[in-house]
PDB file of C-alpha atoms in Angstrom:
ATOM      1  CA  UNK A   1       0.000   0.000   0.000  1.00 47.00           C
ATOM      2  CA  UNK A   2       1.254   3.486  -0.744  1.00 45.00           C
ATOM      3  CA  UNK A   3       1.115   6.239   1.780  1.00 44.00           C
ATOM      4  CA  UNK A   4      -1.090   9.130   0.627  1.00 45.00           C
ATOM      5  CA  UNK A   5       1.005  12.257   0.692  1.00 44.00           C
ATOM      6  CA  UNK A   6      -0.396  15.790   0.891  1.00 44.00           C
ATOM      7  CA  UNK A   7      -0.068  17.677  -2.356  1.00 44.00           C
ATOM      8  CA  UNK A   8       2.470  20.449  -2.661  1.00 41.00           C
ATOM      9  CA  UNK A   9      -0.363  22.809  -3.592  1.00 43.00           C
ATOM     10  CA  UNK A  10      -2.184  22.225  -0.292  1.00 43.00           C
ATOM     11  CA  UNK A  11       0.974  22.761   1.706  1.00 40.00           C
ATOM     12  CA  UNK A  12       2.092  25.966   0.037  1.00 38.00           C
ATOM     13  CA  UNK A  13      -1.331  27.600   0.208  1.00 40.00           C
ATOM     14  CA  UNK A  14      -0.765  28.070   3.940  1.00 39.00           C
ATOM     15  CA  UNK A  15       2.254  30.305   3.455  1.00 39.00           C
ATOM     16  CA  UNK A  16       2.458  33.924   2.305  1.00 34.00           C
ATOM     17  CA  UNK A  17       6.200  34.516   2.165  1.00 39.00           C
ATOM     18  CA  UNK A  18       9.424  32.614   1.699  1.00 39.00           C
ATOM     19  CA  UNK A  19       9.684  29.891   4.204  1.00 40.00           C
ATOM     20  CA  UNK A  20      11.637  28.736   7.210  1.00 32.00           C
ATOM     21  CA  UNK A  21      15.331  27.930   7.028  1.00 37.00           C
ATOM     22  CA  UNK A  22      14.652  24.591   8.679  1.00 37.00           C
ATOM     23  CA  UNK A  23      18.006  22.919   9.307  1.00 37.00           C
ATOM     24  CA  UNK A  24      19.898  25.777   7.727  1.00 41.00           C
ATOM     25  CA  UNK A  25      20.446  28.488  10.327  1.00 43.00           C
ATOM     26  CA  UNK A  26      18.556  27.192  13.327  1.00 38.00           C
ATOM     27  CA  UNK A  27      20.799  25.885  16.076  1.00 37.00           C
ATOM     28  CA  UNK A  28      20.827  22.196  16.936  1.00 37.00           C
ATOM     29  CA  UNK A  29      18.945  22.831  20.176  1.00 35.00           C
ATOM     30  CA  UNK A  30      16.088  24.502  18.271  1.00 37.00           C
ATOM     31  CA  UNK A  31      15.681  21.753  15.713  1.00 39.00           C
ATOM     32  CA  UNK A  32      12.663  19.520  16.130  1.00 38.00           C
ATOM     33  CA  UNK A  33      13.600  15.884  16.765  1.00 39.00           C
ATOM     34  CA  UNK A  34      11.191  14.828  14.043  1.00 37.00           C
ATOM     35  CA  UNK A  35      10.297  16.600  10.810  1.00 38.00           C
ATOM     36  CA  UNK A  36       6.998  18.482  10.920  1.00 37.00           C
ATOM     37  CA  UNK A  37       4.848  19.842   8.131  1.00 36.00           C
ATOM     38  CA  UNK A  38       6.641  23.013   7.087  1.00 33.00           C
ATOM     39  CA  UNK A  39       6.387  25.624   4.299  1.00 34.00           C
ATOM     40  CA  UNK A  40       7.995  25.602   0.903  1.00 35.00           C
ATOM     41  CA  UNK A  41      11.698  26.146   1.535  1.00 39.00           C
ATOM     42  CA  UNK A  42      11.876  23.242   3.948  1.00 36.00           C
ATOM     43  CA  UNK A  43      11.265  19.557   3.165  1.00 37.00           C
ATOM     44  CA  UNK A  44       7.741  18.990   1.847  1.00 41.00           C
ATOM     45  CA  UNK A  45       5.135  17.747   4.298  1.00 42.00           C
ATOM     46  CA  UNK A  46       4.775  13.988   4.338  1.00 45.00           C
ATOM     47  CA  UNK A  47       8.152  13.467   2.690  1.00 44.00           C
ATOM     48  CA  UNK A  48      10.539  12.495   5.492  1.00 45.00           C
ATOM     49  CA  UNK A  49      14.250  12.971   5.519  1.00 43.00           C
ATOM     50  CA  UNK A  50      16.144   9.715   5.709  1.00 42.00           C
ATOM     51  CA  UNK A  51      19.153   8.487   7.638  1.00 42.00           C
ATOM     52  CA  UNK A  52      22.139   6.748   6.091  1.00 39.00           C
ATOM     53  CA  UNK A  53      21.851   3.022   5.346  1.00 42.00           C
ATOM     54  CA  UNK A  54      23.336   0.541   7.751  1.00 37.00           C
ATOM     55  CA  UNK A  55      26.633  -0.836   6.367  1.00 38.00           C
ATOM     56  CA  UNK A  56      26.474  -4.546   5.660  1.00 36.00           C
ATOM     57  CA  UNK A  57      28.068  -7.240   3.528  1.00 34.00           C
ATOM     58  CA  UNK A  58      27.216  -7.104  -0.142  1.00 33.00           C
ATOM     59  CA  UNK A  59      24.331  -9.445  -0.806  1.00 31.00           C
ATOM     60  CA  UNK A  60      22.468 -10.282  -4.004  1.00 32.00           C
ATOM     61  CA  UNK A  61      19.094  -8.681  -4.454  1.00 34.00           C
ATOM     62  CA  UNK A  62      16.403 -11.276  -3.830  1.00 30.00           C
ATOM     63  CA  UNK A  63      12.803 -11.310  -2.789  1.00 35.00           C
ATOM     64  CA  UNK A  64      11.892  -9.604   0.477  1.00 38.00           C
ATOM     65  CA  UNK A  65      14.227 -10.809   3.223  1.00 39.00           C
ATOM     66  CA  UNK A  66      13.909  -9.788   6.839  1.00 40.00           C
ATOM     67  CA  UNK A  67      15.976 -10.488   9.898  1.00 41.00           C
ATOM     68  CA  UNK A  68      14.420 -11.789  13.106  1.00 39.00           C
ATOM     69  CA  UNK A  69      12.456  -9.065  14.867  1.00 42.00           C
ATOM     70  CA  UNK A  70      14.243  -7.266  17.703  1.00 38.00           C
ATOM     71  CA  UNK A  71      11.529  -5.348  19.514  1.00 42.00           C
ATOM     72  CA  UNK A  72      10.016  -2.983  16.960  1.00 82.00           C
ATOM     73  CA  UNK A  73      13.181  -2.812  14.819  1.00 88.00           C
ATOM     74  CA  UNK A  74      13.293  -4.705  11.561  1.00 88.00           C
ATOM     75  CA  UNK A  75      15.704  -5.089   8.663  1.00 88.00           C
ATOM     76  CA  UNK A  76      14.917  -5.246   4.975  1.00 88.00           C
ATOM     77  CA  UNK A  77      17.213  -5.925   2.046  1.00 87.00           C
ATOM     78  CA  UNK A  78      17.115  -3.111  -0.534  1.00 84.00           C
ATOM     79  CA  UNK A  79      19.408  -3.266  -3.566  1.00 81.00           C
ATOM     80  CA  UNK A  80      21.991  -5.290  -1.690  1.00 82.00           C
ATOM     81  CA  UNK A  81      21.915  -3.071   1.405  1.00 81.00           C
ATOM     82  CA  UNK A  82      20.321  -3.927   4.728  1.00 87.00           C
ATOM     83  CA  UNK A  83      17.953  -1.150   5.771  1.00 87.00           C
ATOM     84  CA  UNK A  84      17.058  -0.992   9.454  1.00 88.00           C
ATOM     85  CA  UNK A  85      13.714   0.589  10.197  1.00 88.00           C
ATOM     86  CA  UNK A  86      11.374   0.989  13.128  1.00 86.00           C
ATOM     87  CA  UNK A  87       7.891  -0.413  12.724  1.00 90.00           C
ATOM     88  CA  UNK A  88       5.140   1.212  14.728  1.00 89.00           C
ATOM     89  CA  UNK A  89       1.531   0.087  14.685  1.00 90.00           C
ATOM     90  CA  UNK A  90      -1.175   2.725  15.035  1.00 85.00           C
ATOM     91  CA  UNK A  91      -4.807   3.544  14.365  1.00 83.00           C
ATOM     92  CA  UNK A  92      -3.997   5.426  11.181  1.00 82.00           C
ATOM     93  CA  UNK A  93      -5.614   4.215   7.974  1.00 85.00           C
ATOM     94  CA  UNK A  94      -2.543   3.996   5.751  1.00 89.00           C
ATOM     95  CA  UNK A  95       1.177   3.303   5.800  1.00 89.00           C
ATOM     96  CA  UNK A  96       3.307   6.324   6.652  1.00 85.00           C
ATOM     97  CA  UNK A  97       7.040   6.951   6.385  1.00 83.00           C
ATOM     98  CA  UNK A  98       8.913   9.251   8.739  1.00 80.00           C
ATOM     99  CA  UNK A  99      12.627   9.930   9.046  1.00 74.00           C
ATOM    100  CA  UNK A 100      14.017  11.375  12.250  1.00 71.00           C
ATOM    101  CA  UNK A 101      17.432  11.426  13.868  1.00 69.00           C
ATOM    102  CA  UNK A 102      16.958   7.768  14.841  1.00 72.00           C
ATOM    103  CA  UNK A 103      16.384   6.624  11.273  1.00 76.00           C
ATOM    104  CA  UNK A 104      13.418   5.413   9.249  1.00 84.00           C
ATOM    105  CA  UNK A 105      10.131   4.859  11.042  1.00 85.00           C
ATOM    106  CA  UNK A 106       7.236   3.148   9.329  1.00 88.00           C
ATOM    107  CA  UNK A 107       3.799   3.605  10.846  1.00 88.00           C
ATOM    108  CA  UNK A 108       1.086   1.221   9.703  1.00 90.00           C
ATOM    109  CA  UNK A 109      -2.424   0.154  10.734  1.00 91.00           C
ATOM    110  CA  UNK A 110      -2.600  -2.960  12.891  1.00 88.00           C
ATOM    111  CA  UNK A 111      -4.480  -4.831  10.196  1.00 91.00           C
ATOM    112  CA  UNK A 112      -1.832  -4.325   7.485  1.00 90.00           C
ATOM    113  CA  UNK A 113       0.400  -7.354   7.005  1.00 90.00           C
ATOM    114  CA  UNK A 114       4.172  -7.235   7.201  1.00 91.00           C
ATOM    115  CA  UNK A 115       4.335  -8.352   3.571  1.00 91.00           C
ATOM    116  CA  UNK A 116       2.282  -5.309   2.502  1.00 91.00           C
ATOM    117  CA  UNK A 117       4.479  -2.998   4.583  1.00 91.00           C
ATOM    118  CA  UNK A 118       7.637  -4.335   2.986  1.00 91.00           C
ATOM    119  CA  UNK A 119       6.061  -4.113  -0.447  1.00 92.00           C
ATOM    120  CA  UNK A 120       5.375  -0.423   0.195  1.00 91.00           C
ATOM    121  CA  UNK A 121       9.004   0.093   1.231  1.00 90.00           C
ATOM    122  CA  UNK A 122      10.218  -1.632  -1.933  1.00 90.00           C
ATOM    123  CA  UNK A 123       7.998   0.597  -4.052  1.00 90.00           C
ATOM    124  CA  UNK A 124       9.629   3.694  -2.509  1.00 86.00           C
ATOM    125  CA  UNK A 125      13.146   2.281  -2.355  1.00 85.00           C
ATOM    126  CA  UNK A 126      14.638   4.618  -4.968  1.00 82.00           C
ATOM    127  CA  UNK A 127      13.433   7.664  -3.054  1.00 78.00           C
ATOM    128  CA  UNK A 128      14.454   6.165   0.304  1.00 79.00           C
ATOM    129  CA  UNK A 129      17.998   5.350  -0.792  1.00 77.00           C
ATOM    130  CA  UNK A 130      18.428   8.766  -2.378  1.00 77.00           C
ATOM    131  CA  UNK A 131      17.353  10.440   0.840  1.00 77.00           C
ATOM    132  CA  UNK A 132      19.698   8.187   2.787  1.00 71.00           C
ATOM    133  CA  UNK A 133      22.634   9.517   0.797  1.00 74.00           C
ATOM    134  CA  UNK A 134      21.480  13.114   1.227  1.00 72.00           C
ATOM    135  CA  UNK A 135      21.093  12.641   4.968  1.00 73.00           C
ATOM    136  CA  UNK A 136      24.563  11.159   5.242  1.00 72.00           C
ATOM    137  CA  UNK A 137      26.059  14.080   3.335  1.00 70.00           C
ATOM    138  CA  UNK A 138      24.266  16.647   5.493  1.00 67.00           C
ATOM    139  CA  UNK A 139      25.407  14.901   8.663  1.00 67.00           C
ATOM    140  CA  UNK A 140      29.013  14.886   7.477  1.00 65.00           C
ATOM    141  CA  UNK A 141      28.857  18.596   6.650  1.00 62.00           C
ATOM    142  CA  UNK A 142      27.495  19.419  10.094  1.00 63.00           C
ATOM    143  CA  UNK A 143      30.449  17.619  11.652  1.00 60.00           C
ATOM    144  CA  UNK A 144      33.046  19.594   9.710  1.00 65.00           C
ATOM    145  CA  UNK A 145      35.251  21.863  11.810  1.00 66.00           C
ATOM    146  CA  UNK A 146      34.141  25.478  12.052  1.00 72.00           C
ATOM    147  CA  UNK A 147      35.923  28.006   9.869  1.00 79.00           C
ATOM    148  CA  UNK A 148      39.078  29.506  11.342  1.00 83.00           C
ATOM    149  CA  UNK A 149      39.332  33.266  10.856  1.00 87.00           C
ATOM    150  CA  UNK A 150      42.888  33.565   9.613  1.00 88.00           C
ATOM    151  CA  UNK A 151      44.886  34.439   6.536  1.00 89.00           C
ATOM    152  CA  UNK A 152      44.180  31.850   3.845  1.00 91.00           C
ATOM    153  CA  UNK A 153      40.726  30.889   5.108  1.00 91.00           C
ATOM    154  CA  UNK A 154      38.095  30.051   2.514  1.00 91.00           C
ATOM    155  CA  UNK A 155      34.773  31.889   2.294  1.00 92.00           C
ATOM    156  CA  UNK A 156      31.647  30.898   0.314  1.00 93.00           C
ATOM    157  CA  UNK A 157      30.770  33.641  -2.167  1.00 95.00           C
ATOM    158  CA  UNK A 158      28.300  33.458  -5.060  1.00 95.00           C
ATOM    159  CA  UNK A 159      28.391  29.665  -5.078  1.00 91.00           C
ATOM    160  CA  UNK A 160      32.188  29.411  -5.113  1.00 92.00           C
ATOM    161  CA  UNK A 161      34.949  29.895  -2.559  1.00 92.00           C
ATOM    162  CA  UNK A 162      37.245  32.876  -2.222  1.00 94.00           C
ATOM    163  CA  UNK A 163      40.434  33.138  -0.186  1.00 95.00           C
ATOM    164  CA  UNK A 164      40.664  35.543   2.719  1.00 94.00           C
ATOM    165  CA  UNK A 165      43.892  37.547   2.858  1.00 93.00           C
ATOM    166  CA  UNK A 166      44.758  39.716   5.840  1.00 90.00           C
ATOM    167  CA  UNK A 167      47.215  42.591   5.532  1.00 87.00           C
ATOM    168  CA  UNK A 168      48.235  45.067   8.242  1.00 83.00           C
ATOM    169  CA  UNK A 169      47.084  48.577   7.546  1.00 76.00           C
ATOM    170  CA  UNK A 170      46.315  51.799   9.331  1.00 64.00           C
ATOM    171  CA  UNK A 171      42.701  51.919   8.147  1.00 71.00           C
ATOM    172  CA  UNK A 172      40.047  49.273   7.687  1.00 72.00           C
ATOM    173  CA  UNK A 173      39.679  48.440   4.015  1.00 82.00           C
ATOM    174  CA  UNK A 174      38.474  45.596   1.816  1.00 89.00           C
ATOM    175  CA  UNK A 175      39.356  44.834  -1.784  1.00 91.00           C
ATOM    176  CA  UNK A 176      38.367  41.848  -3.885  1.00 93.00           C
ATOM    177  CA  UNK A 177      40.810  40.697  -6.565  1.00 91.00           C
ATOM    178  CA  UNK A 178      38.863  38.835  -9.255  1.00 89.00           C
ATOM    179  CA  UNK A 179      41.993  37.482 -10.941  1.00 89.00           C
ATOM    180  CA  UNK A 180      43.311  35.818  -7.787  1.00 92.00           C
ATOM    181  CA  UNK A 181      39.840  35.198  -6.347  1.00 92.00           C
ATOM    182  CA  UNK A 182      41.011  36.731  -3.069  1.00 95.00           C
ATOM    183  CA  UNK A 183      39.417  39.133  -0.610  1.00 95.00           C
ATOM    184  CA  UNK A 184      42.069  41.435   0.869  1.00 93.00           C
ATOM    185  CA  UNK A 185      41.229  42.859   4.285  1.00 92.00           C
ATOM    186  CA  UNK A 186      43.441  45.574   5.748  1.00 90.00           C
ATOM    187  CA  UNK A 187      43.301  45.924   9.525  1.00 88.00           C
ATOM    188  CA  UNK A 188      45.473  47.461  12.224  1.00 86.00           C
ATOM    189  CA  UNK A 189      47.995  45.009  13.623  1.00 81.00           C
ATOM    190  CA  UNK A 190      46.228  44.914  17.006  1.00 83.00           C
ATOM    191  CA  UNK A 191      42.782  44.226  15.507  1.00 84.00           C
ATOM    192  CA  UNK A 192      40.728  41.469  17.106  1.00 88.00           C
ATOM    193  CA  UNK A 193      39.125  38.492  15.406  1.00 89.00           C
ATOM    194  CA  UNK A 194      35.706  40.100  15.823  1.00 90.00           C
ATOM    195  CA  UNK A 195      36.898  43.203  13.992  1.00 89.00           C
ATOM    196  CA  UNK A 196      37.974  40.971  11.132  1.00 91.00           C
ATOM    197  CA  UNK A 197      34.576  39.259  11.103  1.00 92.00           C
ATOM    198  CA  UNK A 198      32.787  42.600  11.139  1.00 92.00           C
ATOM    199  CA  UNK A 199      34.824  43.865   8.196  1.00 92.00           C
ATOM    200  CA  UNK A 200      34.203  40.737   6.127  1.00 94.00           C
ATOM    201  CA  UNK A 201      30.494  40.819   6.950  1.00 95.00           C
ATOM    202  CA  UNK A 202      30.255  44.478   5.927  1.00 94.00           C
ATOM    203  CA  UNK A 203      31.846  43.651   2.581  1.00 96.00           C
ATOM    204  CA  UNK A 204      29.528  40.674   2.009  1.00 96.00           C
ATOM    205  CA  UNK A 205      26.475  42.798   2.810  1.00 97.00           C
ATOM    206  CA  UNK A 206      27.698  45.446   0.395  1.00 96.00           C
ATOM    207  CA  UNK A 207      28.015  42.776  -2.298  1.00 97.00           C
ATOM    208  CA  UNK A 208      24.592  41.376  -1.446  1.00 97.00           C
ATOM    209  CA  UNK A 209      22.964  44.770  -1.870  1.00 97.00           C
ATOM    210  CA  UNK A 210      24.681  45.218  -5.224  1.00 96.00           C
ATOM    211  CA  UNK A 211      23.655  41.762  -6.488  1.00 96.00           C
ATOM    212  CA  UNK A 212      20.046  42.114  -5.338  1.00 97.00           C
ATOM    213  CA  UNK A 213      19.650  45.564  -6.848  1.00 97.00           C
ATOM    214  CA  UNK A 214      20.895  44.232 -10.177  1.00 96.00           C
ATOM    215  CA  UNK A 215      18.475  41.287 -10.252  1.00 96.00           C
ATOM    216  CA  UNK A 216      15.306  42.839  -8.875  1.00 97.00           C
ATOM    217  CA  UNK A 217      14.622  45.198 -11.840  1.00 97.00           C
ATOM    218  CA  UNK A 218      15.207  42.371 -14.319  1.00 96.00           C
ATOM    219  CA  UNK A 219      12.599  40.062 -12.811  1.00 97.00           C
ATOM    220  CA  UNK A 220      10.225  42.904 -11.983  1.00 96.00           C
ATOM    221  CA  UNK A 221      10.139  43.801 -15.679  1.00 97.00           C
ATOM    222  CA  UNK A 222       9.576  40.174 -16.685  1.00 96.00           C
ATOM    223  CA  UNK A 223       6.691  39.893 -14.230  1.00 96.00           C
ATOM    224  CA  UNK A 224       5.355  43.350 -15.095  1.00 96.00           C
ATOM    225  CA  UNK A 225       5.268  44.378 -11.428  1.00 96.00           C
ATOM    226  CA  UNK A 226       6.668  47.310  -9.474  1.00 95.00           C
ATOM    227  CA  UNK A 227       8.264  46.998  -6.053  1.00 96.00           C
ATOM    228  CA  UNK A 228       8.553  49.826  -3.564  1.00 95.00           C
ATOM    229  CA  UNK A 229      11.916  49.136  -1.930  1.00 96.00           C
ATOM    230  CA  UNK A 230      14.511  46.517  -1.052  1.00 97.00           C
ATOM    231  CA  UNK A 231      16.213  46.180   2.317  1.00 96.00           C
ATOM    232  CA  UNK A 232      18.672  43.616   3.609  1.00 96.00           C
ATOM    233  CA  UNK A 233      17.539  41.146   6.206  1.00 93.00           C
ATOM    234  CA  UNK A 234      19.567  39.239   8.790  1.00 91.00           C
ATOM    235  CA  UNK A 235      16.668  37.021   9.809  1.00 85.00           C
ATOM    236  CA  UNK A 236      17.385  33.522  11.023  1.00 78.00           C
ATOM    237  CA  UNK A 237      14.075  32.093   9.823  1.00 76.00           C
ATOM    238  CA  UNK A 238      13.474  33.529   6.350  1.00 87.00           C
ATOM    239  CA  UNK A 239      15.332  34.012   3.101  1.00 92.00           C
ATOM    240  CA  UNK A 240      13.079  36.869   2.147  1.00 93.00           C
ATOM    241  CA  UNK A 241       9.671  38.457   2.372  1.00 94.00           C
ATOM    242  CA  UNK A 242       7.352  40.653   0.344  1.00 95.00           C
ATOM    243  CA  UNK A 243       4.503  42.862   1.503  1.00 95.00           C
ATOM    244  CA  UNK A 244       1.455  43.844  -0.511  1.00 92.00           C
ATOM    245  CA  UNK A 245       2.941  47.375  -0.630  1.00 94.00           C
ATOM    246  CA  UNK A 246       5.929  46.041  -2.579  1.00 94.00           C
ATOM    247  CA  UNK A 247       8.496  46.183   0.224  1.00 96.00           C
ATOM    248  CA  UNK A 248      11.054  43.453  -0.416  1.00 96.00           C
ATOM    249  CA  UNK A 249      13.395  42.079   2.240  1.00 96.00           C
ATOM    250  CA  UNK A 250      16.204  39.713   1.195  1.00 97.00           C
ATOM    251  CA  UNK A 251      18.573  37.914   3.529  1.00 95.00           C
ATOM    252  CA  UNK A 252      22.130  39.076   2.950  1.00 96.00           C
ATOM    253  CA  UNK A 253      23.360  35.510   3.527  1.00 94.00           C
ATOM    254  CA  UNK A 254      22.123  34.660   0.041  1.00 95.00           C
ATOM    255  CA  UNK A 255      25.374  36.202  -1.215  1.00 96.00           C
ATOM    256  CA  UNK A 256      27.061  32.950  -0.200  1.00 94.00           C
ATOM    257  CA  UNK A 257      25.041  31.033  -2.792  1.00 94.00           C
ATOM    258  CA  UNK A 258      25.060  30.755  -6.559  1.00 94.00           C
ATOM    259  CA  UNK A 259      23.399  33.391  -8.768  1.00 95.00           C
ATOM    260  CA  UNK A 260      20.820  30.757  -9.719  1.00 95.00           C
ATOM    261  CA  UNK A 261      19.659  30.462  -6.101  1.00 95.00           C
ATOM    262  CA  UNK A 262      19.612  34.244  -5.692  1.00 96.00           C
ATOM    263  CA  UNK A 263      17.544  34.590  -8.862  1.00 97.00           C
ATOM    264  CA  UNK A 264      15.081  32.012  -7.565  1.00 96.00           C
ATOM    265  CA  UNK A 265      14.550  33.875  -4.289  1.00 96.00           C
ATOM    266  CA  UNK A 266      14.240  37.222  -6.069  1.00 97.00           C
ATOM    267  CA  UNK A 267      11.716  35.804  -8.561  1.00 97.00           C
ATOM    268  CA  UNK A 268       9.864  34.114  -5.713  1.00 96.00           C
ATOM    269  CA  UNK A 269       9.431  37.339  -3.756  1.00 97.00           C
ATOM    270  CA  UNK A 270       8.456  39.471  -6.741  1.00 97.00           C
ATOM    271  CA  UNK A 271       5.925  36.849  -7.831  1.00 97.00           C
ATOM    272  CA  UNK A 272       4.062  37.594  -4.609  1.00 96.00           C
ATOM    273  CA  UNK A 273       3.152  40.972  -6.092  1.00 96.00           C
ATOM    274  CA  UNK A 274       1.015  38.992  -8.545  1.00 95.00           C
ATOM    275  CA  UNK A 275      -0.087  36.204  -6.182  1.00 94.00           C
ATOM    276  CA  UNK A 276       0.167  36.863  -2.434  1.00 94.00           C
ATOM    277  CA  UNK A 277       0.072  33.149  -1.627  1.00 93.00           C
ATOM    278  CA  UNK A 278       1.725  29.869  -2.569  1.00 93.00           C
ATOM    279  CA  UNK A 279      -1.056  28.523  -4.734  1.00 94.00           C
ATOM    280  CA  UNK A 280      -0.518  26.628  -8.005  1.00 94.00           C
ATOM    281  CA  UNK A 281      -1.056  29.968  -9.789  1.00 95.00           C
ATOM    282  CA  UNK A 282       1.793  31.453  -7.759  1.00 96.00           C
ATOM    283  CA  UNK A 283       4.214  28.674  -8.732  1.00 96.00           C
ATOM    284  CA  UNK A 284       3.143  28.983 -12.354  1.00 96.00           C
ATOM    285  CA  UNK A 285       4.014  32.679 -12.110  1.00 96.00           C
ATOM    286  CA  UNK A 286       7.465  31.882 -10.730  1.00 96.00           C
ATOM    287  CA  UNK A 287       8.021  29.290 -13.432  1.00 96.00           C
ATOM    288  CA  UNK A 288       7.061  31.749 -16.158  1.00 96.00           C
ATOM    289  CA  UNK A 289      10.155  33.848 -15.393  1.00 96.00           C
ATOM    290  CA  UNK A 290      12.379  31.194 -13.806  1.00 96.00           C
ATOM    291  CA  UNK A 291      11.668  27.805 -15.446  1.00 95.00           C
ATOM    292  CA  UNK A 292      14.271  25.897 -13.425  1.00 92.00           C
ATOM    293  CA  UNK A 293      13.002  27.103 -10.053  1.00 93.00           C
ATOM    294  CA  UNK A 294      12.542  23.571  -8.666  1.00 92.00           C
ATOM    295  CA  UNK A 295      16.253  22.813  -9.094  1.00 91.00           C
ATOM    296  CA  UNK A 296      17.260  26.039  -7.351  1.00 92.00           C
ATOM    297  CA  UNK A 297      14.773  25.423  -4.556  1.00 90.00           C
ATOM    298  CA  UNK A 298      16.180  21.923  -4.048  1.00 85.00           C
ATOM    299  CA  UNK A 299      19.742  23.251  -3.941  1.00 85.00           C
ATOM    300  CA  UNK A 300      18.762  25.817  -1.325  1.00 86.00           C
ATOM    301  CA  UNK A 301      17.221  23.109   0.833  1.00 80.00           C
ATOM    302  CA  UNK A 302      20.458  21.119   0.832  1.00 76.00           C
ATOM    303  CA  UNK A 303      22.454  23.813   2.598  1.00 73.00           C
ATOM    304  CA  UNK A 304      23.008  23.538   6.333  1.00 59.00           C
ATOM    305  CA  UNK A 305      24.444  25.940   8.892  1.00 56.00           C
ATOM    306  CA  UNK A 306      27.860  24.279   8.622  1.00 54.00           C
ATOM    307  CA  UNK A 307      28.104  25.605   5.052  1.00 70.00           C
ATOM    308  CA  UNK A 308      28.374  29.185   6.289  1.00 81.00           C
ATOM    309  CA  UNK A 309      30.909  31.044   8.407  1.00 85.00           C
ATOM    310  CA  UNK A 310      29.808  32.217  11.832  1.00 83.00           C
ATOM    311  CA  UNK A 311      29.963  35.943  12.403  1.00 83.00           C
TER     312      UNK A 311
END
C-alpha cells in the first residue's frame, strides 16, 4: 500500500512569504527531533528525511528478506543493502514513512500485514535510498570543523569559494581581486578576530545589496510588477519576504550562494506581487520567469548551517 502524501499545492497555500530555514540556520537545540509539516523552503510535508543506510556485507538482491524481529526494529534488504527501520503500529488508515534522527520509522495500521508494509518500502526504495545519501552528506557537513578566521581561510561567495587575505594597515579596508579570487582585508595590527569578522560581513552585505539591486529590476520587468523598496535582512528564519505594498526584504546571507539560487529567491518574492500566496497559480508565475526554479529550490534546501561562516 502506498502512503497518501499531501499535495504540494495544499501545503504551500498556507504560506504567504518565503519559508523557514529549517536545518539551515537554526541551532541544533532549536531543531525539532522529528520533521513536521513546514512551508515551501523546507522539506515537503509527508516526505521524510532519511538516515544513512546501515553498512552490511554485499548481498544479491532477492525477494523480500527480513531479519528476526528485535523489539520494533526490523531489517529489509534493498538493492543489496540492509535497511534498518522501526515499525510502529497505530490507528492510522494507511502506511506512513517518517525519518528522524533515529532513522526510518514506518507507521502502519494494525491490520496491514508485514508483507504489505515491505512491499510499500520496496515501491519507494529509490526515493528512500536517495534520501539516505542526502542525509549522510548533510550529517558529514554538520560535523566539519568550524571556519578559522585567519589568513588563507576560505569563504563561500556566489556559489564558489574565495580566499581571505589579511594585511596590516592603518585603516580598515576591503578589496576583492577577481583574478586571484582573493578578498584582501586591511586591519590594524592589534585588531581582534571580531573586527575581522565585522569587516568581512560588511563587505559581504555590500556585495549582497549590489547583487540584489541588479536582479530585482530584471525580474520585476519580466513579471510586469513594481516593487517599492529593497532592504537587507539578517533574519534567522526567512530568506526573504514581500509585503502587498511592494516592500522586499532579502537575507544578505544569500550572497554565499550561486546566482541561480539568488535569482530564484528574487523571482519568488516578486511573484508575490502577482499572487500573495503559494497557490498553483503562484508557482506557475514563478516558473514563467524562472523555469528551473525547482532545481534552485532543491539546492537551497540542501544547505546547512555548517556551510556558512559564523559571524
